[in-house]
Amino acid sequence: MGDRTLELSLTIPPEQAGQRLDQALATLLPDYSRSRLKTWIESGEARVDGLTRRPRDRVQGGESVAIAATLPEETRAAPQAIPLVLVHEDRHLFVLDKPAGLVVHPGAGNPDLTLQNALLALDPGLAALPRAGIVHRLDKDTSGLLVVARTLPAHTALVRMLGAREIHREYEAICRGVMTAGGTIDAPIDRHPTERVRMAVRSGGRESVTHYRVIRRFRAHTHVRVQLETGRTHQIRVHLAHAGYPIVGDRVYGGRLAFPRGCGEELRQALRDFPRQALHAARLGFPHPVTGRPLECRARLPDDMQGLLEVLARDEVAA
């Protein structure tokens, strides 16, 4: 196989006004590296309103960007038959319910047996799309809904919709601590200054907004519904930990294992054995990228989180 041509057209959303052109495109096209986007801008393969611009030029919002670029052939993930739960399927897209423990993309330490490998076995035509049509991600140990494009027009539209915040993503989480009410966390996120595998709330980071409301309070935990306004790496986990309510089972942001005062052995064992962060992508809502009709998908809470909620409820009664 040789090189292939990528053709994309998109519009800079108004909320990106004032950003550098390369920064704006990096947000809208997360599947391509900042250095590759910079090369396309400098070479004229990415044009703004028909004109060549510089990567550092500021955008005003509303500009039309046309990309006609040559992509070198990459080493592709191999198709692997891994069972997937499809919530919605049509000729333009899949919406699937990813189980906890399944890595989305191959990478260091995970060369295969990923969602991308599974998708290529499910639909070999996805090999023609960036990252097999995956337009957003979930952490390995987060379960729930992901949308996957099956055609280039759908991929282009979904990437634009993500950048324009037109895809509504709702999660459920079980947190340590008792929240008094719902609220909004508006705190910028960037790489941790010394631990590069972690993210952190940092002045000067990227705008990050998370809304949350209480579903149920327990003696020392809270079941919450979380809605993303932005989609930064680890955003929910970082924001809830920053607010003082780390997600149960989060080994990166949750601190050391802690038990509520006076809790019974059943709850101690459940918290000790919970294998992952208790976070689930429960709902996706967006206009269909080709037909425009409203599409809403839901995924039931997985058994491990449902089981933990039942133990928390029994602990509350026994206290």
CSV table of N, CA and C in Angstrom, one decimal, residues 86-190:
chain,number,residue,atom,x,y,z
A,86,LEU,N,-22.8,-3.6,20.6
A,86,LEU,CA,-23.2,-2.5,19.8
A,86,LEU,C,-24.6,-2.0,20.3
A,87,VAL,N,-24.6,-0.7,20.6
A,87,VAL,CA,-25.9,0.0,21.1
A,87,VAL,C,-26.6,0.6,19.9
A,88,HIS,N,-25.9,1.0,18.9
A,88,HIS,CA,-26.5,1.5,17.6
A,88,HIS,C,-25.6,1.2,16.5
A,89,GLU,N,-26.2,0.9,15.3
A,89,GLU,CA,-25.4,0.6,14.1
A,89,GLU,C,-26.2,1.1,12.9
A,90,ASP,N,-25.5,1.8,12.0
A,90,ASP,CA,-26.0,2.1,10.7
A,90,ASP,C,-24.8,2.2,9.8
A,91,ARG,N,-25.0,2.5,8.5
A,91,ARG,CA,-23.9,2.5,7.6
A,91,ARG,C,-22.9,3.6,7.7
A,92,HIS,N,-23.2,4.6,8.6
A,92,HIS,CA,-22.3,5.7,8.8
A,92,HIS,C,-21.6,5.6,10.1
A,93,LEU,N,-22.1,4.9,11.1
A,93,LEU,CA,-21.5,4.9,12.4
A,93,LEU,C,-21.9,3.7,13.3
A,94,PHE,N,-21.1,3.5,14.3
A,94,PHE,CA,-21.4,2.5,15.4
A,94,PHE,C,-21.4,3.4,16.7
A,95,VAL,N,-22.3,3.0,17.6
A,95,VAL,CA,-22.1,3.4,19.0
A,95,VAL,C,-22.0,2.1,19.8
A,96,LEU,N,-20.9,2.0,20.6
A,96,LEU,CA,-20.7,0.7,21.3
A,96,LEU,C,-20.5,1.0,22.8
A,97,ASP,N,-20.8,-0.1,23.6
A,97,ASP,CA,-20.6,0.0,25.0
A,97,ASP,C,-19.3,-0.7,25.4
A,98,LYS,N,-18.3,0.1,25.6
A,98,LYS,CA,-16.9,-0.5,25.8
A,98,LYS,C,-16.8,-1.1,27.3
A,99,PRO,N,-16.4,-2.3,27.4
A,99,PRO,CA,-16.2,-2.8,28.8
A,99,PRO,C,-15.0,-2.2,29.5
A,100,ALA,N,-15.0,-2.1,30.8
A,100,ALA,CA,-13.8,-1.7,31.5
A,100,ALA,C,-12.7,-2.7,31.2
A,101,GLY,N,-11.4,-2.2,31.1
A,101,GLY,CA,-10.3,-3.1,30.9
A,101,GLY,C,-9.9,-3.2,29.4
A,102,LEU,N,-10.7,-2.7,28.5
A,102,LEU,CA,-10.3,-2.7,27.1
A,102,LEU,C,-9.7,-1.4,26.7
A,103,VAL,N,-8.4,-1.5,26.2
A,103,VAL,CA,-7.7,-0.3,25.8
A,103,VAL,C,-8.2,0.1,24.4
A,104,VAL,N,-8.3,1.4,24.1
A,104,VAL,CA,-8.9,1.9,22.9
A,104,VAL,C,-8.0,1.8,21.7
A,105,HIS,N,-6.7,2.2,21.9
A,105,HIS,CA,-5.8,2.2,20.8
A,105,HIS,C,-4.5,1.4,21.1
A,106,PRO,N,-3.9,0.7,20.1
A,106,PRO,CA,-2.6,0.1,20.4
A,106,PRO,C,-1.6,1.1,20.8
A,107,GLY,N,-0.7,0.7,21.6
A,107,GLY,CA,0.4,1.6,22.1
A,107,GLY,C,1.4,0.9,22.9
A,108,ALA,N,2.3,1.6,23.5
A,108,ALA,CA,3.3,1.0,24.4
A,108,ALA,C,2.7,0.2,25.5
A,109,GLY,N,3.0,-1.1,25.5
A,109,GLY,CA,2.5,-2.0,26.5
A,109,GLY,C,1.2,-2.6,26.1
A,110,ASN,N,0.5,-2.1,25.0
A,110,ASN,CA,-0.7,-2.7,24.5
A,110,ASN,C,-0.7,-2.8,23.0
A,111,PRO,N,0.2,-3.7,22.5
A,111,PRO,CA,0.3,-3.7,21.0
A,111,PRO,C,-0.9,-4.2,20.3
A,112,ASP,N,-1.7,-5.0,20.9
A,112,ASP,CA,-2.9,-5.6,20.3
A,112,ASP,C,-4.0,-5.8,21.3
A,113,LEU,N,-5.0,-6.5,20.9
A,113,LEU,CA,-6.2,-6.8,21.8
A,113,LEU,C,-6.8,-5.5,22.3
A,114,THR,N,-6.9,-4.5,21.4
A,114,THR,CA,-7.5,-3.3,21.7
A,114,THR,C,-8.9,-3.1,21.0
A,115,LEU,N,-9.6,-2.0,21.3
A,115,LEU,CA,-10.8,-1.7,20.6
A,115,LEU,C,-10.6,-1.5,19.2
A,116,GLN,N,-9.5,-0.9,18.8
A,116,GLN,CA,-9.2,-0.6,17.4
A,116,GLN,C,-9.0,-2.0,16.7
A,117,ASN,N,-8.3,-2.9,17.3
A,117,ASN,CA,-8.2,-4.3,16.6
A,117,ASN,C,-9.6,-4.9,16.4
A,118,ALA,N,-10.4,-4.8,17.5
A,118,ALA,CA,-11.8,-5.4,17.4
A,118,ALA,C,-12.6,-4.7,16.3
A,119,LEU,N,-12.5,-3.4,16.2
A,119,LEU,CA,-13.3,-2.7,15.2
A,119,LEU,C,-12.9,-3.1,13.7
A,120,LEU,N,-11.6,-3.3,13.5
A,120,LEU,CA,-11.1,-3.7,12.2
A,120,LEU,C,-11.6,-5.1,11.8
A,121,ALA,N,-11.8,-6.0,12.8
A,121,ALA,CA,-12.4,-7.3,12.5
A,121,ALA,C,-13.9,-7.2,12.3
A,122,LEU,N,-14.6,-6.3,13.0
A,122,LEU,CA,-16.0,-6.1,12.8
A,122,LEU,C,-16.3,-5.5,11.5
A,123,ASP,N,-15.5,-4.5,11.0
A,123,ASP,CA,-15.7,-3.8,9.8
A,123,ASP,C,-14.4,-3.5,9.1
A,124,PRO,N,-13.9,-4.3,8.2
A,124,PRO,CA,-12.6,-4.1,7.6
A,124,PRO,C,-12.5,-2.7,6.9
A,125,GLY,N,-13.6,-2.1,6.5
A,125,GLY,CA,-13.6,-0.9,5.8
A,125,GLY,C,-13.1,0.3,6.7
A,126,LEU,N,-13.1,0.1,8.0
A,126,LEU,CA,-12.6,1.1,8.9
A,126,LEU,C,-11.1,1.3,8.8
A,127,ALA,N,-10.4,0.4,8.1
A,127,ALA,CA,-8.9,0.6,7.9
A,127,ALA,C,-8.6,1.9,7.1
A,128,ALA,N,-9.6,2.4,6.3
A,128,ALA,CA,-9.4,3.5,5.5
A,128,ALA,C,-9.6,4.8,6.3
A,129,LEU,N,-10.0,4.8,7.5
A,129,LEU,CA,-10.2,5.9,8.3
A,129,LEU,C,-9.1,6.1,9.4
A,130,PRO,N,-8.9,7.3,9.8
A,130,PRO,CA,-7.9,7.5,10.9
A,130,PRO,C,-8.3,6.8,12.2
A,131,ARG,N,-7.4,6.1,12.8
A,131,ARG,CA,-7.7,5.3,14.0
A,131,ARG,C,-8.9,4.5,13.9
A,132,ALA,N,-9.2,3.9,12.7
A,132,ALA,CA,-10.3,3.0,12.5
A,132,ALA,C,-11.6,3.7,12.9
A,133,GLY,N,-11.7,5.0,12.7
A,133,GLY,CA,-13.0,5.7,12.9
A,133,GLY,C,-13.2,6.2,14.3
A,134,ILE,N,-12.4,5.9,15.2
A,134,ILE,CA,-12.6,6.3,16.6
A,134,ILE,C,-12.3,7.8,16.7
A,135,VAL,N,-13.3,8.5,17.2
A,135,VAL,CA,-13.2,10.0,17.2
A,135,VAL,C,-13.0,10.6,18.6
A,136,HIS,N,-13.3,9.8,19.6
A,136,HIS,CA,-13.0,10.2,21.0
A,136,HIS,C,-12.7,8.9,21.8
A,137,ARG,N,-12.3,9.1,23.0
A,137,ARG,CA,-11.7,8.0,23.8
A,137,ARG,C,-12.3,7.9,25.1
A,138,LEU,N,-12.1,6.7,25.7
A,138,LEU,CA,-12.3,6.4,27.1
A,138,LEU,C,-11.1,5.8,27.7
A,139,ASP,N,-10.8,6.1,28.9
A,139,ASP,CA,-9.6,5.4,29.6
A,139,ASP,C,-9.9,3.9,29.6
A,140,LYS,N,-8.8,3.2,29.7
A,140,LYS,CA,-8.9,1.7,29.7
A,140,LYS,C,-9.9,1.2,30.7
A,141,ASP,N,-9.9,1.8,31.9
A,141,ASP,CA,-10.7,1.2,33.0
A,141,ASP,C,-12.0,2.0,33.2
A,142,THR,N,-12.4,2.8,32.2
A,142,THR,CA,-13.7,3.5,32.2
A,142,THR,C,-14.6,2.7,31.2
A,143,SER,N,-15.8,2.4,31.6
A,143,SER,CA,-16.7,1.6,30.8
A,143,SER,C,-17.6,2.6,30.1
A,144,GLY,N,-18.4,2.1,29.1
A,144,GLY,CA,-19.5,2.9,28.5
A,144,GLY,C,-19.3,3.2,27.0
A,145,LEU,N,-20.1,4.3,26.6
A,145,LEU,CA,-20.4,4.5,25.3
A,145,LEU,C,-19.3,5.3,24.5
A,146,LEU,N,-19.0,4.8,23.3
A,146,LEU,CA,-18.1,5.4,22.4
A,146,LEU,C,-18.8,5.4,21.0
A,147,VAL,N,-18.6,6.5,20.3
A,147,VAL,CA,-19.1,6.6,18.9
A,147,VAL,C,-17.9,6.4,17.9
A,148,VAL,N,-18.2,5.6,16.9
A,148,VAL,CA,-17.1,5.3,15.9
A,148,VAL,C,-17.7,5.6,14.5
A,149,ALA,N,-17.0,6.4,13.7
A,149,ALA,CA,-17.4,6.7,12.3
A,149,ALA,C,-17.1,5.6,11.4
A,150,ARG,N,-17.9,5.3,10.5
A,150,ARG,CA,-17.7,4.3,9.5
A,150,ARG,C,-17.4,4.8,8.1
A,151,THR,N,-17.6,6.1,7.9
A,151,THR,CA,-17.4,6.7,6.6
A,151,THR,C,-16.6,8.0,6.8
A,152,LEU,N,-15.9,8.5,5.8
A,152,LEU,CA,-15.1,9.8,6.0
A,152,LEU,C,-16.1,11.0,6.2
A,153,PRO,N,-17.2,11.1,5.5
A,153,PRO,CA,-18.1,12.2,5.8
A,153,PRO,C,-18.6,12.2,7.3
A,154,ALA,N,-18.9,11.0,7.8
A,154,ALA,CA,-19.3,10.9,9.2
A,154,ALA,C,-18.2,11.3,10.1
A,155,HIS,N,-17.0,10.8,9.8
A,155,HIS,CA,-15.8,11.1,10.6
A,155,HIS,C,-15.5,12.6,10.7
A,156,THR,N,-15.6,13.3,9.5
A,156,THR,CA,-15.3,14.7,9.5
A,156,THR,C,-16.4,15.4,10.3
A,157,ALA,N,-17.6,15.1,10.2
A,157,ALA,CA,-18.7,15.7,10.9
A,157,ALA,C,-18.6,15.5,12.4
A,158,LEU,N,-18.3,14.3,12.8
A,158,LEU,CA,-18.2,14.0,14.2
A,158,LEU,C,-17.0,14.7,14.9
A,159,VAL,N,-15.9,14.8,14.2
A,159,VAL,CA,-14.8,15.6,14.7
A,159,VAL,C,-15.2,17.0,14.9
A,160,ARG,N,-15.9,17.6,13.9
A,160,ARG,CA,-16.3,19.0,14.0
A,160,ARG,C,-17.3,19.2,15.1
A,161,MET,N,-18.2,18.2,15.3
A,161,MET,CA,-19.2,18.3,16.4
A,161,MET,C,-18.6,18.2,17.8
A,162,LEU,N,-17.5,17.4,17.9
A,162,LEU,CA,-16.8,17.4,19.2
A,162,LEU,C,-16.2,18.7,19.5
A,163,GLY,N,-15.5,19.3,18.5
A,163,GLY,CA,-14.9,20.6,18.7
A,163,GLY,C,-15.9,21.7,19.0
A,164,ALA,N,-17.1,21.6,18.4
A,164,ALA,CA,-18.2,22.6,18.6
A,164,ALA,C,-19.0,22.2,19.9
A,165,ARG,N,-18.7,21.2,20.6
A,165,ARG,CA,-19.4,20.7,21.8
A,165,ARG,C,-20.9,20.4,21.5
A,166,GLU,N,-21.1,19.7,20.4
A,166,GLU,CA,-22.4,19.4,20.0
A,166,GLU,C,-22.7,17.9,20.3
A,167,ILE,N,-21.8,17.2,20.9
A,167,ILE,CA,-22.0,15.8,21.4
A,167,ILE,C,-22.1,15.9,22.9
A,168,HIS,N,-23.2,15.5,23.4
A,168,HIS,CA,-23.5,15.6,24.8
A,168,HIS,C,-23.1,14.2,25.5
A,169,ARG,N,-22.2,14.3,26.4
A,169,ARG,CA,-21.7,13.0,27.1
A,169,ARG,C,-22.0,13.1,28.5
A,170,GLU,N,-22.7,12.1,29.0
A,170,GLU,CA,-23.1,12.0,30.4
A,170,GLU,C,-22.5,10.7,31.0
A,171,TYR,N,-22.0,10.9,32.2
A,171,TYR,CA,-21.3,9.7,32.9
A,171,TYR,C,-22.0,9.5,34.3
A,172,GLU,N,-21.8,8.4,34.9
A,172,GLU,CA,-22.1,8.1,36.2
A,172,GLU,C,-20.8,7.7,37.0
A,173,ALA,N,-20.7,8.2,38.2
A,173,ALA,CA,-19.5,7.9,39.0
A,173,ALA,C,-19.8,7.7,40.4
A,174,ILE,N,-19.0,6.9,41.1
A,174,ILE,CA,-19.2,6.7,42.6
A,174,ILE,C,-17.9,7.3,43.2
A,175,CYS,N,-18.2,8.3,44.1
A,175,CYS,CA,-17.1,9.1,44.7
A,175,CYS,C,-17.0,8.9,46.2
A,176,ARG,N,-15.8,9.1,46.7
A,176,ARG,CA,-15.6,9.2,48.1
A,176,ARG,C,-16.0,10.6,48.6
A,177,GLY,N,-16.7,10.6,49.7
A,177,GLY,CA,-17.2,11.8,50.3
A,177,GLY,C,-18.6,12.1,50.0
A,178,VAL,N,-19.3,12.9,50.8
A,178,VAL,CA,-20.7,13.1,50.7
A,178,VAL,C,-20.9,14.5,50.1
A,179,MET,N,-21.4,14.6,48.9
A,179,MET,CA,-21.6,15.9,48.3
A,179,MET,C,-22.9,16.5,48.9
A,180,THR,N,-22.9,17.8,49.2
A,180,THR,CA,-24.1,18.4,49.7
A,180,THR,C,-25.1,18.8,48.5
A,181,ALA,N,-24.5,19.0,47.3
A,181,ALA,CA,-25.4,19.4,46.2
A,181,ALA,C,-24.5,19.3,44.9
A,182,GLY,N,-25.2,19.4,43.8
A,182,GLY,CA,-24.5,19.4,42.5
A,182,GLY,C,-23.8,20.7,42.3
A,183,GLY,N,-23.1,20.8,41.2
A,183,GLY,CA,-22.4,22.0,40.9
A,183,GLY,C,-21.6,21.9,39.6
A,184,THR,N,-20.7,22.9,39.4
A,184,THR,CA,-19.9,23.0,38.2
A,184,THR,C,-18.4,23.2,38.6
A,185,ILE,N,-17.5,22.4,38.0
A,185,ILE,CA,-16.1,22.6,38.2
A,185,ILE,C,-15.5,23.2,37.0
A,186,ASP,N,-15.0,24.4,37.1
A,186,ASP,CA,-14.5,25.2,36.0
A,186,ASP,C,-13.0,25.5,36.3
A,187,ALA,N,-12.1,24.6,35.9
A,187,ALA,CA,-10.7,24.6,36.3
A,187,ALA,C,-9.8,24.1,35.2
A,188,PRO,N,-8.8,24.9,34.8
A,188,PRO,CA,-8.0,24.5,33.6
A,188,PRO,C,-7.2,23.3,33.9
A,189,ILE,N,-7.0,22.4,32.9
A,189,ILE,CA,-6.2,21.2,33.1
A,189,ILE,C,-5.0,21.2,32.1
A,190,ASP,N,-3.9,20.7,32.6
A,190,ASP,CA,-2.7,20.5,31.8
A,190,ASP,C,-1.9,19.3,32.3
